[in-house]
Amino acid sequence: MEMSGVGPLTAALRMQNVVQSSSRWAQGQQYRPWTLRSLKLQPLSPVPSDIEISRAQTPKPVDQLAQEIGLLQEETEAYGRTKAKVRLSLLDRLREQPDGKYVLVAGITPTPLGEGKSTVVIGLVQALSAHLKLNSFACLRQPSQGPTFGVKGQRGQISTHISMLEISMLINESFNLHLTGDIHAITAANNLVAAAIDARMLHEATQKDKALYSRLVPSVNGVRRFSPIQISRLRRLGISEIDPSALTPQEVSSFVRLDLDPAKVTWQRVVDTNDRFLRKITVGQASTEKGHVRETQFDIAVASEIMAILALADGLGDMKTRLGRMVVGSSRSGQPVTAEDLGVSGALAVLMKDAIKPTLMQTLEGSPVFVHAGPFANIAHGNSSVLADKLALKLVGEDGFVVTEAGFGADIGMEKFFNIKCRASGLRPNVVVLVATVRALKMHGGGPNVSHPSILSNLSLVVKGCSSNLRKQIQIAHLFGVPVVVALNVFKTDTQAEIDLVCQMAKESGASDAVPCHHWARGGRGSVELAQAVKQAGSQPSHFQFLYSQETPIVEKIRMIAQKVYGADDIELSPEAQAKIDYYNQQGYGKLPICMAKTHLSLSHLPEKKGAPTGFTLPIRDIRASIGAGFIYPLVGTMSTMPGLPTRPCFYDIDLDPVTEEITGLF
Amino acid sequence: MEMSGVGPLTAALRMQNVVQSSSRWAQGQQYRPWTLRSLKLQPLSPVPSDIEISRAQTPKPVDQLAQEIGLLQEETEAYGRTKAKVRLSLLDRLREQPDGKYVLVAGITPTPLGEGKSTVVIGLVQALSAHLKLNSFACLRQPSQGPTFGVKGQRGQISTHISMLEISMLINESFNLHLTGDIHAITAANNLVAAAIDARMLHEATQKDKALYSRLVPSVNGVRRFSPIQISRLRRLGISEIDPSALTPQEVSSFVRLDLDPAKVTWQRVVDTNDRFLRKITVGQASTEKGHVRETQFDIAVASEIMAILALADGLGDMKTRLGRMVVGSSRSGQPVTAEDLGVSGALAVLMKDAIKPTLMQTLEGSPVFVHAGPFANIAHGNSSVLADKLALKLVGEDGFVVTEAGFGADIGMEKFFNIKCRASGLRPNVVVLVATVRALKMHGGGPNVSHPSILSNLSLVVKGCSSNLRKQIQIAHLFGVPVVVALNVFKTDTQAEIDLVCQMAKESGASDAVPCHHWARGGRGSVELAQAVKQAGSQPSHFQFLYSQETPIVEKIRMIAQKVYGADDIELSPEAQAKIDYYNQQGYGKLPICMAKTHLSLSHLPEKKGAPTGFTLPIRDIRASIGAGFIYPLVGTMSTMPGLPTRPCFYDIDLDPVTEEITGLF
């Protein structure tokens, strides 16, 4: 059936695109500065509330922003007026384009309140683009929706380290609502796998091989055929036969029975809500499930392995492969069972086909931002997506800058960025920006574990904090051969003496430079000094190297991280952990990188140990693996994967004016 | 803080919009035929597969479609290339515009396979717009995602009666994927309420009044203040005091304690996945929940009361009011507890603020379609949204046609459309199109409960089916004073004699007209005869009337539906049902309309009773209420609100080509 009747208008439009794209193609091949129209801020004092700041700005239409940064019309898909997904075809068009400079923003060990890394990212990009007029892009993680309605600032404790402030630095309020639906897509995909697991166990338990086989490979109009997904399973089972009628009873049995051990199912359901009552549940209690009850749990959606895959995938094909490879549990005979064994991998790819496109947004000053993926920063690697970084590096071009962010302190987020994300992407960072606050340095110097920003000026605490935690975190970055610029996120309570002292000691500890940032009060203009320091450091040669090679045995990888990064004397493996390592080696997972699940409140495993602790042994309680995402994660202590709601959740203050459609209480 | 620095481009764009909109405004006030560019179909025989048909067409860019039907640029929000949300501000702009004709497509009692109502809707609208050149719009429900990956055709058994075929009649494959995220928004809102319920019960159980009060009304910078949501609760409690320090201990206690009875929580969690193991679960088993375990369940997302509210809401304000009014359970003293009592109503409105905008799509022939809401057709009213219909009626204008659809047979979907949806919207239908198939008529005539379309020609069975079920369903429509056109959905196995017989008998039974439809094989051209019949019937006066007045007592309303619509001798109330009725009357819910939860496979409560059964008594097992949506639903028999996955779910055939991004197996 062929299609006809295209009117002159569309024809004309298409023609225009062709012309446009071919001319743009040529341009796209060499570097060209953007004609980015920046939205001017008029800083006021006292600084207005975040929501006021945000409301006072009118964003550029996203299609205008897209045009300004050199995207072709057919490379974007608008989602409303201020958001657009960017198609991956861009990577082909700009294949020959050299990448821009790659800047990672990490932090010292934070207080429970977080030290504002994401706001430094935004401030830095605004300074680079709106003030130094350099092409530059921010890559941020998508915040989980749950905490938005739970506890203010709680995001810090889970996947995405988003402060209330930086939300206001992005114009679009949907930033912490549905955005473009990526987390919802992950939830749908994750829970389809969970439903498939329990349904399959039930059907295997209640049917004989023959019945299972005739249902799994039904006769359609007299013909029985394996689906491509089933043929992949046959291959894994070493069965080359593709005629359903020619399988031996033994082969039929091994094909139809995943034989999942209910006690060894590792896949959990997820929901993007802080629902503490789902931390431990029993399912299958309806009579229709014939007594196949099972204890399980829900995690917060961003803890799903599918989120980690979205963040590490290199393209649609790679994502699909990783989704099929996910191990959901093991059989009674100890064999891993994958999503593809369940027959669900194709459907997962379909559910995720739009989520893989990064979402383009803008800062208050009109600088471009990609918001994409937001994996848990403890049981996963806590970095935004590889694809957003790659698209941004092509878009900014040779002399441009892409600023991305790693969750938690440098000992966790940065280490995972280097050893896991850069290994997966092949990208090499040029500069590390290490964010510090006087508040946190005082804590590391022996001061109270602050719960609010204002404590009195105290130089000796600052000195102790700088010579311990700050110095150690700088050294960690240098382990990887990357130059460090320290960004002191200045609070109005900080004294000039404290500010000067931190910058001086940071340089003495090996930082290429150290500067105070005033982006909170002054927006991009407040980060110009940082932007210049980053530009300078970016011009130096970077001698990037991994901390360990993939070939290193699992135990050695863990020990190297514990000793060189955390400062531990050694590690101590529980019997469970040792058993898991043996199992993973036997299954051929030994070459995967390590994703430590450790508290972010200390370089050690003990949250109360501030500064730069030494003389401790790091206990490895247990070890798990995300085979689809491609890492092994040792558990140091216990990690909650489902936050809760307090007595008065912030939703009490959240409201919508039905007439103006204005939202209150979200920030 | 004021915003400046808007470049000439945006300024120009804005100027243009102003001019455009003011000129369009004028036009908008009187009827004007669209300049709709239809996409021509070249029907082939044999008819290709649905997916081939769909792929063969290239949709118009949605912004072009929007322009063609008179939408202003600022009234749409694109979601990708082929979908756009339409802003409700349109209703203000076209306030003075007279509505078009309002056509409801209902059906006779269907076989388990469904008789293709939705395809008739699409075919009819294509005939009206592409062939008769009349402005016309289709309004469809959004399909649930769960069954897409479960059992083909299973949709028919749950909320949305979407056949595989009509999906192919809509170009956009995301029609049965995430679409524009409305169902995900409903899931997020529904589950936020659920999390709030359990967390609140826990906090009340573990804290004294004073502690609860100081947390619920905290001192911020020395000031204690009630939030607006809390003030609403005070009002409901009859407390006029708004100074937190001035409440009596008794008032404090009644304010802080919802005192929810765990055994009387009626709110369920939802997920848009066929997950049978969640039909009955136990939550709160983690030690952090201190033993507050509770038995509960998950429903499929479209069964959420929030979906019913989305479908019935008249605007943002109305939706917000309904969300706050939802009753989630009752207190130990028997008082209803609402979403607003939980403090969550504002957050719900924020989560739903985009979902309330209908999604514009197009048919294979380029005719406009609104896809919006898809409430369960048994425990809810199973109709698409009031707002989509209202927007469409303004857009088509005086001489145009809006074709909407009611779930299941006319005894269920049409009755609810009239008594619930039309009552809420104030809209009055002009024509009912009653869809019949020879296949179903033979079943009603005493033939087998067909499981596939082809059984031999049998005129006597057809006669019996026409004189029983078809005649009865026509009479039901006439109860409401609306003219009926019977649309015989022709299958290739139907004989001309059968077709002629059905049309003749339908007219003898009082139908204004009865015509065969060949839209499946010929698209819109195959429905031209139906379009002409509908146009003709639409020109006749409609004497619409409700079956019952709101003032009628609950029992009487139920009895009237049972006797006049179903043909029952009487009803029989269980003691539980009688007790609920007394409770609802006492709570002042007596004036709500009735939403019967009955099987769709028979006019009676017994699925096996085909034709037009008489001489039966309708048993009312229990009665529930959706106070936010605004109806009471008597349960006739048991209804499953969570479908399951079979041994071989259709996801085995669903796949994505990573290179072409082509989806296979979805249809």
CSV table of C-alpha atoms in Angstrom, one decimal, chain A residues 205-443:
chain,number,residue,atom,x,y,z
A,205,ALA,CA,4.9,-24.8,38.8
A,206,THR,CA,1.5,-25.6,37.5
A,207,GLN,CA,2.2,-27.1,34.0
A,208,LYS,CA,4.1,-30.1,32.6
A,209,ASP,CA,6.8,-29.7,30.0
A,210,LYS,CA,4.6,-30.6,27.1
A,211,ALA,CA,1.9,-28.1,28.1
A,212,LEU,CA,4.4,-25.3,28.6
A,213,TYR,CA,6.0,-26.1,25.3
A,214,SER,CA,2.8,-26.1,23.3
A,215,ARG,CA,1.9,-22.7,24.9
A,216,LEU,CA,5.3,-21.2,24.5
A,217,VAL,CA,5.7,-22.3,20.9
A,218,PRO,CA,2.0,-22.5,19.7
A,219,SER,CA,0.9,-23.7,16.4
A,220,VAL,CA,-0.3,-20.6,14.4
A,221,ASN,CA,-2.3,-21.6,11.3
A,222,GLY,CA,-0.7,-25.1,11.6
A,223,VAL,CA,2.8,-23.8,11.8
A,224,ARG,CA,5.0,-23.9,14.9
A,225,ARG,CA,7.9,-21.4,15.0
A,226,PHE,CA,10.3,-20.1,17.6
A,227,SER,CA,10.3,-16.3,18.1
A,228,PRO,CA,13.7,-14.6,17.6
A,229,ILE,CA,13.9,-14.1,21.4
A,230,GLN,CA,13.4,-17.8,21.9
A,231,ILE,CA,16.0,-18.7,19.4
A,232,SER,CA,18.5,-16.6,21.4
A,233,ARG,CA,17.7,-18.7,24.4
A,234,LEU,CA,18.1,-21.9,22.4
A,235,ARG,CA,21.6,-20.7,21.5
A,236,ARG,CA,22.5,-20.0,25.1
A,237,LEU,CA,21.4,-23.5,25.9
A,238,GLY,CA,23.6,-24.8,23.1
A,239,ILE,CA,20.7,-26.0,21.1
A,240,SER,CA,21.2,-25.3,17.4
A,241,GLU,CA,17.9,-26.9,16.2
A,242,ILE,CA,15.3,-24.4,15.2
A,243,ASP,CA,12.5,-26.8,14.2
A,244,PRO,CA,10.2,-27.0,17.3
A,245,SER,CA,9.2,-30.5,16.5
A,246,ALA,CA,12.8,-31.8,16.4
A,247,LEU,CA,13.8,-31.0,20.0
A,248,THR,CA,14.5,-33.9,22.3
A,249,PRO,CA,12.3,-34.2,25.4
A,250,GLN,CA,15.4,-33.2,27.4
A,251,GLU,CA,16.0,-30.1,25.2
A,252,VAL,CA,12.3,-29.2,25.5
A,253,SER,CA,12.5,-29.4,29.2
A,254,SER,CA,15.6,-27.2,29.5
A,255,PHE,CA,14.0,-24.7,27.0
A,256,VAL,CA,10.7,-24.4,28.8
A,257,ARG,CA,11.9,-24.4,32.4
A,258,LEU,CA,13.8,-21.3,33.6
A,259,ASP,CA,13.4,-23.1,37.0
A,260,LEU,CA,13.9,-19.9,38.9
A,261,ASP,CA,14.6,-20.4,42.6
A,262,PRO,CA,12.0,-18.1,44.3
A,263,ALA,CA,14.6,-17.6,47.1
A,264,LYS,CA,17.1,-16.4,44.6
A,265,VAL,CA,15.1,-13.8,42.6
A,266,THR,CA,17.1,-10.6,42.9
A,267,TRP,CA,14.8,-8.4,40.7
A,268,GLN,CA,12.6,-6.0,42.7
A,269,ARG,CA,9.5,-4.0,41.7
A,270,VAL,CA,9.9,-0.2,41.7
A,271,VAL,CA,7.7,2.9,42.2
A,272,ASP,CA,8.8,6.6,42.0
A,273,THR,CA,7.1,7.4,45.3
A,274,ASN,CA,8.4,7.5,48.9
A,275,ASP,CA,6.4,4.5,50.0
A,276,ARG,CA,8.1,3.0,53.1
A,277,PHE,CA,5.4,0.3,53.5
A,278,LEU,CA,6.7,-1.3,50.3
A,279,ARG,CA,10.2,-1.9,51.8
A,280,LYS,CA,9.2,-5.5,52.6
A,281,ILE,CA,6.0,-7.1,51.4
A,282,THR,CA,4.5,-10.5,50.6
A,283,VAL,CA,3.0,-11.0,47.1
A,284,GLY,CA,0.8,-13.7,45.6
A,285,GLN,CA,-1.7,-14.0,48.4
A,286,ALA,CA,-4.8,-14.1,46.1
A,287,SER,CA,-6.4,-17.5,45.6
A,288,THR,CA,-5.7,-17.2,41.9
A,289,GLU,CA,-2.0,-17.5,42.6
A,290,LYS,CA,-2.5,-20.9,44.2
A,291,GLY,CA,-0.4,-20.3,47.3
A,292,HIS,CA,2.8,-19.2,45.5
A,293,VAL,CA,3.4,-16.4,48.0
A,294,ARG,CA,6.8,-14.8,48.1
A,295,GLU,CA,8.5,-12.1,50.2
A,296,THR,CA,9.9,-9.2,48.1
A,297,GLN,CA,10.2,-5.4,48.1
A,298,PHE,CA,9.7,-2.3,46.1
A,299,ASP,CA,12.7,0.1,45.5
A,300,ILE,CA,12.5,3.8,44.5
A,301,ALA,CA,12.4,3.8,40.6
A,302,VAL,CA,15.8,5.4,40.2
A,303,ALA,CA,17.3,2.4,41.9
A,304,SER,CA,16.3,0.1,39.0
A,305,GLU,CA,19.1,-1.5,37.1
A,306,ILE,CA,17.4,-0.1,34.0
A,307,MET,CA,18.2,3.4,35.1
A,308,ALA,CA,21.9,2.5,35.4
A,309,ILE,CA,21.7,1.0,31.9
A,310,LEU,CA,20.1,4.1,30.5
A,311,ALA,CA,22.9,6.1,32.0
A,312,LEU,CA,25.7,3.8,30.6
A,313,ALA,CA,24.2,2.8,27.2
A,314,ASP,CA,26.1,4.0,24.1
A,315,GLY,CA,23.1,3.7,21.8
A,316,LEU,CA,19.8,1.9,21.1
A,317,GLY,CA,21.6,-1.3,20.2
A,318,ASP,CA,23.8,-1.3,23.2
A,319,MET,CA,20.8,-0.5,25.5
A,320,LYS,CA,18.9,-3.4,24.0
A,321,THR,CA,21.8,-5.8,24.5
A,322,ARG,CA,22.2,-4.7,28.1
A,323,LEU,CA,18.5,-5.0,28.9
A,324,GLY,CA,18.5,-8.6,27.5
A,325,ARG,CA,21.6,-9.4,29.6
A,326,MET,CA,20.1,-8.3,33.0
A,327,VAL,CA,20.2,-11.2,35.5
A,328,VAL,CA,16.9,-11.3,37.4
A,329,GLY,CA,17.8,-14.3,39.6
A,330,SER,CA,19.2,-17.8,39.4
A,331,SER,CA,17.8,-21.2,38.7
A,332,ARG,CA,17.7,-24.0,41.3
A,333,SER,CA,20.8,-25.4,39.7
A,334,GLY,CA,22.5,-22.0,40.1
A,335,GLN,CA,22.4,-20.8,36.6
A,336,PRO,CA,21.7,-17.0,36.0
A,337,VAL,CA,18.3,-16.2,34.4
A,338,THR,CA,18.2,-13.2,32.2
A,339,ALA,CA,15.5,-10.8,31.0
A,340,GLU,CA,15.9,-12.4,27.5
A,341,ASP,CA,15.3,-15.8,29.0
A,342,LEU,CA,11.9,-14.4,30.1
A,343,GLY,CA,11.2,-13.3,26.5
A,344,VAL,CA,10.7,-9.7,27.6
A,345,SER,CA,13.9,-8.0,26.3
A,346,GLY,CA,12.3,-6.7,23.0
A,347,ALA,CA,9.4,-5.2,24.9
A,348,LEU,CA,11.8,-3.5,27.3
A,349,ALA,CA,13.6,-1.9,24.4
A,350,VAL,CA,10.3,-0.7,22.9
A,351,LEU,CA,9.3,0.8,26.3
A,352,MET,CA,12.7,2.6,26.5
A,353,LYS,CA,13.1,3.8,22.9
A,354,ASP,CA,12.2,7.4,23.7
A,355,ALA,CA,13.8,7.5,27.1
A,356,ILE,CA,17.2,7.0,25.5
A,357,LYS,CA,17.0,10.5,24.0
A,358,PRO,CA,18.4,13.2,26.3
A,359,THR,CA,16.1,16.1,27.3
A,360,LEU,CA,17.2,19.6,26.3
A,361,MET,CA,16.4,22.4,28.7
A,362,GLN,CA,17.9,25.7,29.6
A,363,THR,CA,19.3,27.6,32.6
A,364,LEU,CA,17.9,30.9,33.9
A,365,GLU,CA,20.4,32.7,31.7
A,366,GLY,CA,19.5,30.7,28.6
A,367,SER,CA,22.4,28.3,28.5
A,368,PRO,CA,21.7,24.7,27.3
A,369,VAL,CA,21.3,21.8,29.7
A,370,PHE,CA,20.8,18.1,29.1
A,371,VAL,CA,18.8,16.3,31.7
A,372,HIS,CA,19.2,12.6,31.3
A,373,ALA,CA,19.2,9.6,33.7
A,374,GLY,CA,19.8,9.6,37.4
A,375,PRO,CA,21.0,6.3,38.8
A,376,PHE,CA,21.3,5.7,42.5
A,377,ALA,CA,24.6,7.0,43.7
A,378,ASN,CA,25.3,4.2,46.1
A,379,ILE,CA,24.1,0.9,44.7
A,380,ALA,CA,24.7,2.3,41.2
A,381,HIS,CA,27.2,4.8,39.8
A,382,GLY,CA,25.2,8.1,40.3
A,383,ASN,CA,26.3,9.9,37.1
A,384,SER,CA,24.2,11.4,34.3
A,385,SER,CA,24.1,9.6,31.0
A,386,VAL,CA,27.0,8.8,28.6
A,387,LEU,CA,24.8,9.8,25.6
A,388,ALA,CA,24.0,13.3,27.0
A,389,ASP,CA,27.7,13.9,27.5
A,390,LYS,CA,28.6,12.6,24.0
A,391,LEU,CA,25.9,14.7,22.3
A,392,ALA,CA,26.9,17.8,24.2
A,393,LEU,CA,30.6,17.3,23.4
A,394,LYS,CA,29.8,17.2,19.7
A,395,LEU,CA,27.4,20.2,19.9
A,396,VAL,CA,29.9,22.5,21.8
A,397,GLY,CA,32.7,21.5,19.4
A,398,GLU,CA,36.5,21.8,19.7
A,399,ASP,CA,36.8,24.9,21.8
A,400,GLY,CA,33.6,24.4,23.9
A,401,PHE,CA,33.0,22.9,27.3
A,402,VAL,CA,30.7,20.3,28.7
A,403,VAL,CA,30.2,20.3,32.4
A,404,THR,CA,28.9,17.1,33.9
A,405,GLU,CA,28.4,16.0,37.5
A,406,ALA,CA,29.2,13.0,39.8
A,407,GLY,CA,27.1,12.3,42.8
A,408,PHE,CA,28.2,12.5,46.4
A,409,GLY,CA,31.9,13.1,47.3
A,410,ALA,CA,34.8,12.6,45.0
A,411,ASP,CA,35.7,9.3,46.7
A,412,ILE,CA,32.4,7.9,45.5
A,413,GLY,CA,30.9,9.8,42.5
A,414,MET,CA,34.2,10.7,40.9
A,415,GLU,CA,35.8,7.3,41.4
A,416,LYS,CA,32.8,5.7,39.7
A,417,PHE,CA,32.8,8.4,37.0
A,418,PHE,CA,36.3,7.5,36.1
A,419,ASN,CA,36.4,3.7,36.6
A,420,ILE,CA,32.8,2.9,35.4
A,421,LYS,CA,31.4,5.7,33.2
A,422,CYS,CA,34.6,6.7,31.4
A,423,ARG,CA,35.4,3.0,30.9
A,424,ALA,CA,32.0,2.5,29.3
A,425,SER,CA,32.0,5.7,27.2
A,426,GLY,CA,35.7,5.9,26.2
A,427,LEU,CA,35.5,9.6,27.0
A,428,ARG,CA,38.4,11.2,28.9
A,429,PRO,CA,38.0,14.2,31.3
A,430,ASN,CA,40.1,17.3,31.0
A,431,VAL,CA,39.4,19.0,34.3
A,432,VAL,CA,37.9,18.1,37.7
A,433,VAL,CA,36.1,20.9,39.6
A,434,LEU,CA,36.1,20.0,43.3
A,435,VAL,CA,33.3,21.8,45.2
A,436,ALA,CA,34.0,22.7,48.8
A,437,THR,CA,32.1,24.8,51.4
A,438,VAL,CA,33.5,26.4,54.5
A,439,ARG,CA,30.6,24.8,56.3
A,440,ALA,CA,31.7,21.3,55.4
A,441,LEU,CA,35.4,22.0,55.9
A,442,LYS,CA,34.6,23.1,59.5
A,443,MET,CA,32.8,19.8,60.0
